[in-house]
Amino acid sequence: MAVDATQPYDDQNIFAKILRGEIPNKTVYQDEFALAFHDINPQAPTHVLVIPKGAYVSWDDFSAKASDAEIAGFVRAVGLVARQMGLVEPGYRLLANTGTNSHQEVPHLHVHLFAGQPLGPMLVR
Ligand code: 5GP
């Protein structure tokens, strides 16, 4: 079910459990600010999720409340993951679903990183 991006943080969400090591994941990269891992149901040949280590529901929550260091660390981690995976050329797509209309399902901020083939139109029409 899609989540309301303004709801309070639920520390029982699936990505909180992954961050605590309660659920396994295929880690691509991690540092002080971010964890990157393969999506369990990939929508492209490469489909990686990058999440901040802090407890933020959505892009809205993170951009309003995270510290400058958390924001810089997270954004740099997304770029680093893409570079380390060799995705800059031929290219990749970032997507952060936020709230009900976007069909955000997991209430912990995550950026999808898609690559590995031509990715088609930006949105379904
Ligand atoms: P959203 O729709 O919230 O933007 O995307 C949630 C994503 O999380 C989906 O692409 C879904 O496949 C992925 N996902 C959900 N549960 C798990 C899980 O337990 N492990 C991993 N690696 N990905 C998950």
mmCIF file with all atom_site columns, C-alpha atoms and ligand atoms in Angstrom:
data_model
loop_
_atom_site.group_PDB
_atom_site.id
_atom_site.type_symbol
_atom_site.label_atom_id
_atom_site.label_alt_id
_atom_site.label_comp_id
_atom_site.label_asym_id
_atom_site.label_entity_id
_atom_site.label_seq_id
_atom_site.pdbx_PDB_ins_code
_atom_site.Cartn_x
_atom_site.Cartn_y
_atom_site.Cartn_z
_atom_site.occupancy
_atom_site.B_iso_or_equiv
_atom_site.pdbx_formal_charge
_atom_site.auth_seq_id
_atom_site.auth_comp_id
_atom_site.auth_asym_id
_atom_site.auth_atom_id
_atom_site.pdbx_PDB_model_num
ATOM   1   C CA  . MET A 1 1   ? 0.000  0.000  0.000   1.00 0.00 ? 1   MET A CA  1
ATOM   2   C CA  . ALA A 1 2   ? 1.249  3.498  -0.796  1.00 0.00 ? 2   ALA A CA  1
ATOM   3   C CA  . VAL A 1 3   ? 2.464  5.503  2.174   1.00 0.00 ? 3   VAL A CA  1
ATOM   4   C CA  . ASP A 1 4   ? 1.695  9.037  3.271   1.00 0.00 ? 4   ASP A CA  1
ATOM   5   C CA  . ALA A 1 5   ? 5.048  10.842 3.042   1.00 0.00 ? 5   ALA A CA  1
ATOM   6   C CA  . THR A 1 6   ? 4.175  13.010 6.045   1.00 0.00 ? 6   THR A CA  1
ATOM   7   C CA  . GLN A 1 7   ? 3.515  10.153 8.489   1.00 0.00 ? 7   GLN A CA  1
ATOM   8   C CA  . PRO A 1 8   ? 5.783  9.687  11.534  1.00 0.00 ? 8   PRO A CA  1
ATOM   9   C CA  . TYR A 1 9   ? 8.746  7.327  11.057  1.00 0.00 ? 9   TYR A CA  1
ATOM   10  C CA  . ASP A 1 10  ? 7.870  3.663  11.681  1.00 0.00 ? 10  ASP A CA  1
ATOM   11  C CA  . ASP A 1 11  ? 10.980 1.840  12.918  1.00 0.00 ? 11  ASP A CA  1
ATOM   12  C CA  . GLN A 1 12  ? 9.410  -1.500 11.948  1.00 0.00 ? 12  GLN A CA  1
ATOM   13  C CA  . ASN A 1 13  ? 9.548  -0.710 8.215   1.00 0.00 ? 13  ASN A CA  1
ATOM   14  C CA  . ILE A 1 14  ? 11.479 -3.172 6.064   1.00 0.00 ? 14  ILE A CA  1
ATOM   15  C CA  . PHE A 1 15  ? 14.428 -0.863 5.359   1.00 0.00 ? 15  PHE A CA  1
ATOM   16  C CA  . ALA A 1 16  ? 14.815 -0.046 9.065   1.00 0.00 ? 16  ALA A CA  1
ATOM   17  C CA  . LYS A 1 17  ? 15.087 -3.811 9.614   1.00 0.00 ? 17  LYS A CA  1
ATOM   18  C CA  . ILE A 1 18  ? 17.681 -4.057 6.833   1.00 0.00 ? 18  ILE A CA  1
ATOM   19  C CA  . LEU A 1 19  ? 19.694 -1.220 8.419   1.00 0.00 ? 19  LEU A CA  1
ATOM   20  C CA  . ARG A 1 20  ? 19.622 -3.045 11.780  1.00 0.00 ? 20  ARG A CA  1
ATOM   21  C CA  . GLY A 1 21  ? 20.776 -6.276 10.085  1.00 0.00 ? 21  GLY A CA  1
ATOM   22  C CA  . GLU A 1 22  ? 17.524 -8.095 10.946  1.00 0.00 ? 22  GLU A CA  1
ATOM   23  C CA  . ILE A 1 23  ? 16.831 -8.837 7.263   1.00 0.00 ? 23  ILE A CA  1
ATOM   24  C CA  . PRO A 1 24  ? 19.572 -9.775 4.773   1.00 0.00 ? 24  PRO A CA  1
ATOM   25  C CA  . ASN A 1 25  ? 20.387 -7.633 1.757   1.00 0.00 ? 25  ASN A CA  1
ATOM   26  C CA  . LYS A 1 26  ? 22.813 -7.707 -1.152  1.00 0.00 ? 26  LYS A CA  1
ATOM   27  C CA  . THR A 1 27  ? 24.940 -4.705 -0.225  1.00 0.00 ? 27  THR A CA  1
ATOM   28  C CA  . VAL A 1 28  ? 26.629 -2.742 -3.000  1.00 0.00 ? 28  VAL A CA  1
ATOM   29  C CA  . TYR A 1 29  ? 28.105 0.017  -0.838  1.00 0.00 ? 29  TYR A CA  1
ATOM   30  C CA  . GLN A 1 30  ? 27.851 1.578  2.577   1.00 0.00 ? 30  GLN A CA  1
ATOM   31  C CA  . ASP A 1 31  ? 29.391 4.389  4.575   1.00 0.00 ? 31  ASP A CA  1
ATOM   32  C CA  . GLU A 1 32  ? 28.481 6.569  7.550   1.00 0.00 ? 32  GLU A CA  1
ATOM   33  C CA  . PHE A 1 33  ? 25.506 8.124  5.769   1.00 0.00 ? 33  PHE A CA  1
ATOM   34  C CA  . ALA A 1 34  ? 24.127 5.622  3.265   1.00 0.00 ? 34  ALA A CA  1
ATOM   35  C CA  . LEU A 1 35  ? 23.497 1.973  2.426   1.00 0.00 ? 35  LEU A CA  1
ATOM   36  C CA  . ALA A 1 36  ? 23.091 0.777  -1.171  1.00 0.00 ? 36  ALA A CA  1
ATOM   37  C CA  . PHE A 1 37  ? 21.705 -2.670 -1.988  1.00 0.00 ? 37  PHE A CA  1
ATOM   38  C CA  . HIS A 1 38  ? 20.072 -4.543 -4.851  1.00 0.00 ? 38  HIS A CA  1
ATOM   39  C CA  . ASP A 1 39  ? 16.277 -4.281 -5.107  1.00 0.00 ? 39  ASP A CA  1
ATOM   40  C CA  . ILE A 1 40  ? 14.591 -7.618 -4.331  1.00 0.00 ? 40  ILE A CA  1
ATOM   41  C CA  . ASN A 1 41  ? 12.349 -7.267 -7.414  1.00 0.00 ? 41  ASN A CA  1
ATOM   42  C CA  . PRO A 1 42  ? 14.519 -5.568 -10.061 1.00 0.00 ? 42  PRO A CA  1
ATOM   43  C CA  . GLN A 1 43  ? 12.785 -3.484 -12.737 1.00 0.00 ? 43  GLN A CA  1
ATOM   44  C CA  . ALA A 1 44  ? 15.955 -3.109 -14.874 1.00 0.00 ? 44  ALA A CA  1
ATOM   45  C CA  . PRO A 1 45  ? 19.188 -5.140 -15.323 1.00 0.00 ? 45  PRO A CA  1
ATOM   46  C CA  . THR A 1 46  ? 20.674 -2.920 -12.603 1.00 0.00 ? 46  THR A CA  1
ATOM   47  C CA  . HIS A 1 47  ? 18.225 -1.799 -9.902  1.00 0.00 ? 47  HIS A CA  1
ATOM   48  C CA  . VAL A 1 48  ? 19.879 -0.585 -6.723  1.00 0.00 ? 48  VAL A CA  1
ATOM   49  C CA  . LEU A 1 49  ? 18.262 1.192  -3.771  1.00 0.00 ? 49  LEU A CA  1
ATOM   50  C CA  . VAL A 1 50  ? 20.239 3.826  -1.885  1.00 0.00 ? 50  VAL A CA  1
ATOM   51  C CA  . ILE A 1 51  ? 18.928 4.754  1.562   1.00 0.00 ? 51  ILE A CA  1
ATOM   52  C CA  . PRO A 1 52  ? 20.130 7.171  4.218   1.00 0.00 ? 52  PRO A CA  1
ATOM   53  C CA  . LYS A 1 53  ? 21.185 5.609  7.517   1.00 0.00 ? 53  LYS A CA  1
ATOM   54  C CA  . GLY A 1 54  ? 19.067 8.139  9.411   1.00 0.00 ? 54  GLY A CA  1
ATOM   55  C CA  . ALA A 1 55  ? 15.355 7.620  10.119  1.00 0.00 ? 55  ALA A CA  1
ATOM   56  C CA  . TYR A 1 56  ? 13.578 9.624  7.390   1.00 0.00 ? 56  TYR A CA  1
ATOM   57  C CA  . VAL A 1 57  ? 10.206 8.666  5.905   1.00 0.00 ? 57  VAL A CA  1
ATOM   58  C CA  . SER A 1 58  ? 10.584 10.325 2.531   1.00 0.00 ? 58  SER A CA  1
ATOM   59  C CA  . TRP A 1 59  ? 12.416 12.841 0.389   1.00 0.00 ? 59  TRP A CA  1
ATOM   60  C CA  . ASP A 1 60  ? 10.178 15.486 1.934   1.00 0.00 ? 60  ASP A CA  1
ATOM   61  C CA  . ASP A 1 61  ? 11.108 14.489 5.492   1.00 0.00 ? 61  ASP A CA  1
ATOM   62  C CA  . PHE A 1 62  ? 14.826 14.175 4.645   1.00 0.00 ? 62  PHE A CA  1
ATOM   63  C CA  . SER A 1 63  ? 15.136 17.464 2.779   1.00 0.00 ? 63  SER A CA  1
ATOM   64  C CA  . ALA A 1 64  ? 13.361 19.305 5.608   1.00 0.00 ? 64  ALA A CA  1
ATOM   65  C CA  . LYS A 1 65  ? 14.996 17.685 8.654   1.00 0.00 ? 65  LYS A CA  1
ATOM   66  C CA  . ALA A 1 66  ? 18.332 16.042 7.807   1.00 0.00 ? 66  ALA A CA  1
ATOM   67  C CA  . SER A 1 67  ? 21.559 17.839 8.664   1.00 0.00 ? 67  SER A CA  1
ATOM   68  C CA  . ASP A 1 68  ? 23.717 19.348 5.943   1.00 0.00 ? 68  ASP A CA  1
ATOM   69  C CA  . ALA A 1 69  ? 26.254 16.569 6.566   1.00 0.00 ? 69  ALA A CA  1
ATOM   70  C CA  . GLU A 1 70  ? 23.593 13.855 6.147   1.00 0.00 ? 70  GLU A CA  1
ATOM   71  C CA  . ILE A 1 71  ? 22.296 15.413 2.941   1.00 0.00 ? 71  ILE A CA  1
ATOM   72  C CA  . ALA A 1 72  ? 25.754 15.893 1.465   1.00 0.00 ? 72  ALA A CA  1
ATOM   73  C CA  . GLY A 1 73  ? 26.817 12.401 2.535   1.00 0.00 ? 73  GLY A CA  1
ATOM   74  C CA  . PHE A 1 74  ? 23.730 10.782 1.046   1.00 0.00 ? 74  PHE A CA  1
ATOM   75  C CA  . VAL A 1 75  ? 23.865 12.643 -2.269  1.00 0.00 ? 75  VAL A CA  1
ATOM   76  C CA  . ARG A 1 76  ? 27.577 11.914 -2.631  1.00 0.00 ? 76  ARG A CA  1
ATOM   77  C CA  . ALA A 1 77  ? 26.943 8.235  -1.866  1.00 0.00 ? 77  ALA A CA  1
ATOM   78  C CA  . VAL A 1 78  ? 24.338 7.991  -4.654  1.00 0.00 ? 78  VAL A CA  1
ATOM   79  C CA  . GLY A 1 79  ? 26.816 9.459  -7.137  1.00 0.00 ? 79  GLY A CA  1
ATOM   80  C CA  . LEU A 1 80  ? 29.654 7.280  -5.868  1.00 0.00 ? 80  LEU A CA  1
ATOM   81  C CA  . VAL A 1 81  ? 27.606 4.083  -6.192  1.00 0.00 ? 81  VAL A CA  1
ATOM   82  C CA  . ALA A 1 82  ? 26.760 4.929  -9.807  1.00 0.00 ? 82  ALA A CA  1
ATOM   83  C CA  . ARG A 1 83  ? 30.405 5.729  -10.597 1.00 0.00 ? 83  ARG A CA  1
ATOM   84  C CA  . GLN A 1 84  ? 31.740 2.614  -8.870  1.00 0.00 ? 84  GLN A CA  1
ATOM   85  C CA  . MET A 1 85  ? 29.227 0.445  -10.763 1.00 0.00 ? 85  MET A CA  1
ATOM   86  C CA  . GLY A 1 86  ? 30.346 1.987  -14.081 1.00 0.00 ? 86  GLY A CA  1
ATOM   87  C CA  . LEU A 1 87  ? 26.945 3.491  -14.828 1.00 0.00 ? 87  LEU A CA  1
ATOM   88  C CA  . VAL A 1 88  ? 27.790 7.106  -15.654 1.00 0.00 ? 88  VAL A CA  1
ATOM   89  C CA  . GLU A 1 89  ? 28.244 6.218  -19.305 1.00 0.00 ? 89  GLU A CA  1
ATOM   90  C CA  . PRO A 1 90  ? 25.966 4.737  -20.791 1.00 0.00 ? 90  PRO A CA  1
ATOM   91  C CA  . GLY A 1 91  ? 23.771 6.382  -18.151 1.00 0.00 ? 91  GLY A CA  1
ATOM   92  C CA  . TYR A 1 92  ? 21.325 5.754  -15.360 1.00 0.00 ? 92  TYR A CA  1
ATOM   93  C CA  . ARG A 1 93  ? 18.068 7.013  -13.880 1.00 0.00 ? 93  ARG A CA  1
ATOM   94  C CA  . LEU A 1 94  ? 17.321 8.087  -10.304 1.00 0.00 ? 94  LEU A CA  1
ATOM   95  C CA  . LEU A 1 95  ? 13.817 7.939  -8.858  1.00 0.00 ? 95  LEU A CA  1
ATOM   96  C CA  . ALA A 1 96  ? 12.516 8.772  -5.394  1.00 0.00 ? 96  ALA A CA  1
ATOM   97  C CA  . ASN A 1 97  ? 8.826  8.023  -4.950  1.00 0.00 ? 97  ASN A CA  1
ATOM   98  C CA  . THR A 1 98  ? 7.323  10.329 -2.350  1.00 0.00 ? 98  THR A CA  1
ATOM   99  C CA  . GLY A 1 99  ? 3.858  9.795  -0.946  1.00 0.00 ? 99  GLY A CA  1
ATOM   100 C CA  . THR A 1 100 ? 0.596  8.389  -2.180  1.00 0.00 ? 100 THR A CA  1
ATOM   101 C CA  . ASN A 1 101 ? 0.414  9.497  -5.825  1.00 0.00 ? 101 ASN A CA  1
ATOM   102 C CA  . SER A 1 102 ? 3.915  8.190  -6.497  1.00 0.00 ? 102 SER A CA  1
ATOM   103 C CA  . HIS A 1 103 ? 3.078  4.759  -4.975  1.00 0.00 ? 103 HIS A CA  1
ATOM   104 C CA  . GLN A 1 104 ? 5.861  4.931  -2.386  1.00 0.00 ? 104 GLN A CA  1
ATOM   105 C CA  . GLU A 1 105 ? 5.599  1.559  -0.626  1.00 0.00 ? 105 GLU A CA  1
ATOM   106 C CA  . VAL A 1 106 ? 8.369  1.587  1.965   1.00 0.00 ? 106 VAL A CA  1
ATOM   107 C CA  . PRO A 1 107 ? 8.279  4.482  4.476   1.00 0.00 ? 107 PRO A CA  1
ATOM   108 C CA  . HIS A 1 108 ? 12.050 5.003  4.657   1.00 0.00 ? 108 HIS A CA  1
ATOM   109 C CA  . LEU A 1 109 ? 13.563 7.328  2.029   1.00 0.00 ? 109 LEU A CA  1
ATOM   110 C CA  . HIS A 1 110 ? 15.075 5.400  -0.853  1.00 0.00 ? 110 HIS A CA  1
ATOM   111 C CA  . VAL A 1 111 ? 16.437 6.457  -4.210  1.00 0.00 ? 111 VAL A CA  1
ATOM   112 C CA  . HIS A 1 112 ? 16.056 3.888  -6.976  1.00 0.00 ? 112 HIS A CA  1
ATOM   113 C CA  . LEU A 1 113 ? 19.033 3.671  -9.332  1.00 0.00 ? 113 LEU A CA  1
ATOM   114 C CA  . PHE A 1 114 ? 18.126 2.027  -12.646 1.00 0.00 ? 114 PHE A CA  1
ATOM   115 C CA  . ALA A 1 115 ? 20.579 1.154  -15.418 1.00 0.00 ? 115 ALA A CA  1
ATOM   116 C CA  . GLY A 1 116 ? 21.751 -1.516 -17.813 1.00 0.00 ? 116 GLY A CA  1
ATOM   117 C CA  . GLN A 1 117 ? 19.495 -0.878 -20.788 1.00 0.00 ? 117 GLN A CA  1
ATOM   118 C CA  . PRO A 1 118 ? 17.724 2.033  -22.513 1.00 0.00 ? 118 PRO A CA  1
ATOM   119 C CA  . LEU A 1 119 ? 15.201 3.014  -19.854 1.00 0.00 ? 119 LEU A CA  1
ATOM   120 C CA  . GLY A 1 120 ? 12.336 4.214  -22.012 1.00 0.00 ? 120 GLY A CA  1
ATOM   121 C CA  . PRO A 1 121 ? 10.045 7.176  -21.377 1.00 0.00 ? 121 PRO A CA  1
ATOM   122 C CA  . MET A 1 122 ? 10.296 8.913  -18.028 1.00 0.00 ? 122 MET A CA  1
ATOM   123 C CA  . LEU A 1 123 ? 6.693  8.175  -17.046 1.00 0.00 ? 123 LEU A CA  1
ATOM   124 C CA  . VAL A 1 124 ? 3.961  5.806  -18.189 1.00 0.00 ? 124 VAL A CA  1
ATOM   125 C CA  . ARG A 1 125 ? 1.478  7.823  -20.261 1.00 0.00 ? 125 ARG A CA  1
HETATM 126 P P1  . 5GP B 2 .   ? 8.814  2.201  -3.632  1.00 0.00 ? 1   5GP B P1  1
HETATM 127 O O1  . 5GP B 2 .   ? 7.599  1.722  -4.359  1.00 0.00 ? 1   5GP B O1  1
HETATM 128 O O2  . 5GP B 2 .   ? 8.552  2.421  -2.160  1.00 0.00 ? 1   5GP B O2  1
HETATM 129 O O3  . 5GP B 2 .   ? 9.453  3.385  -4.293  1.00 0.00 ? 1   5GP B O3  1
HETATM 130 O O4  . 5GP B 2 .   ? 9.889  1.046  -3.768  1.00 0.00 ? 1   5GP B O4  1
HETATM 131 C C1  . 5GP B 2 .   ? 10.114 0.062  -2.806  1.00 0.00 ? 1   5GP B C1  1
HETATM 132 C C2  . 5GP B 2 .   ? 11.106 -0.928 -3.400  1.00 0.00 ? 1   5GP B C2  1
HETATM 133 O O5  . 5GP B 2 .   ? 11.603 -1.736 -2.352  1.00 0.00 ? 1   5GP B O5  1
HETATM 134 C C3  . 5GP B 2 .   ? 10.499 -1.870 -4.447  1.00 0.00 ? 1   5GP B C3  1
HETATM 135 O O6  . 5GP B 2 .   ? 11.214 -1.718 -5.665  1.00 0.00 ? 1   5GP B O6  1
HETATM 136 C C4  . 5GP B 2 .   ? 10.666 -3.259 -3.826  1.00 0.00 ? 1   5GP B C4  1
HETATM 137 O O7  . 5GP B 2 .   ? 10.979 -4.256 -4.765  1.00 0.00 ? 1   5GP B O7  1
HETATM 138 C C5  . 5GP B 2 .   ? 11.804 -3.042 -2.834  1.00 0.00 ? 1   5GP B C5  1
HETATM 139 N N1  . 5GP B 2 .   ? 11.774 -3.927 -1.675  1.00 0.00 ? 1   5GP B N1  1
HETATM 140 C C6  . 5GP B 2 .   ? 10.705 -4.166 -0.875  1.00 0.00 ? 1   5GP B C6  1
HETATM 141 N N2  . 5GP B 2 .   ? 11.055 -5.016 0.105   1.00 0.00 ? 1   5GP B N2  1
HETATM 142 C C7  . 5GP B 2 .   ? 12.368 -5.284 -0.069  1.00 0.00 ? 1   5GP B C7  1
HETATM 143 C C8  . 5GP B 2 .   ? 13.290 -6.107 0.648   1.00 0.00 ? 1   5GP B C8  1
HETATM 144 O O8  . 5GP B 2 .   ? 12.971 -6.763 1.646   1.00 0.00 ? 1   5GP B O8  1
HETATM 145 N N3  . 5GP B 2 .   ? 14.562 -6.159 0.172   1.00 0.00 ? 1   5GP B N3  1
HETATM 146 C C9  . 5GP B 2 .   ? 14.952 -5.454 -0.931  1.00 0.00 ? 1   5GP B C9  1
HETATM 147 N N4  . 5GP B 2 .   ? 16.223 -5.564 -1.312  1.00 0.00 ? 1   5GP B N4  1
HETATM 148 N N5  . 5GP B 2 .   ? 14.109 -4.671 -1.630  1.00 0.00 ? 1   5GP B N5  1
HETATM 149 C C10 . 5GP B 2 .   ? 12.829 -4.601 -1.198  1.00 0.00 ? 1   5GP B C10 1
#
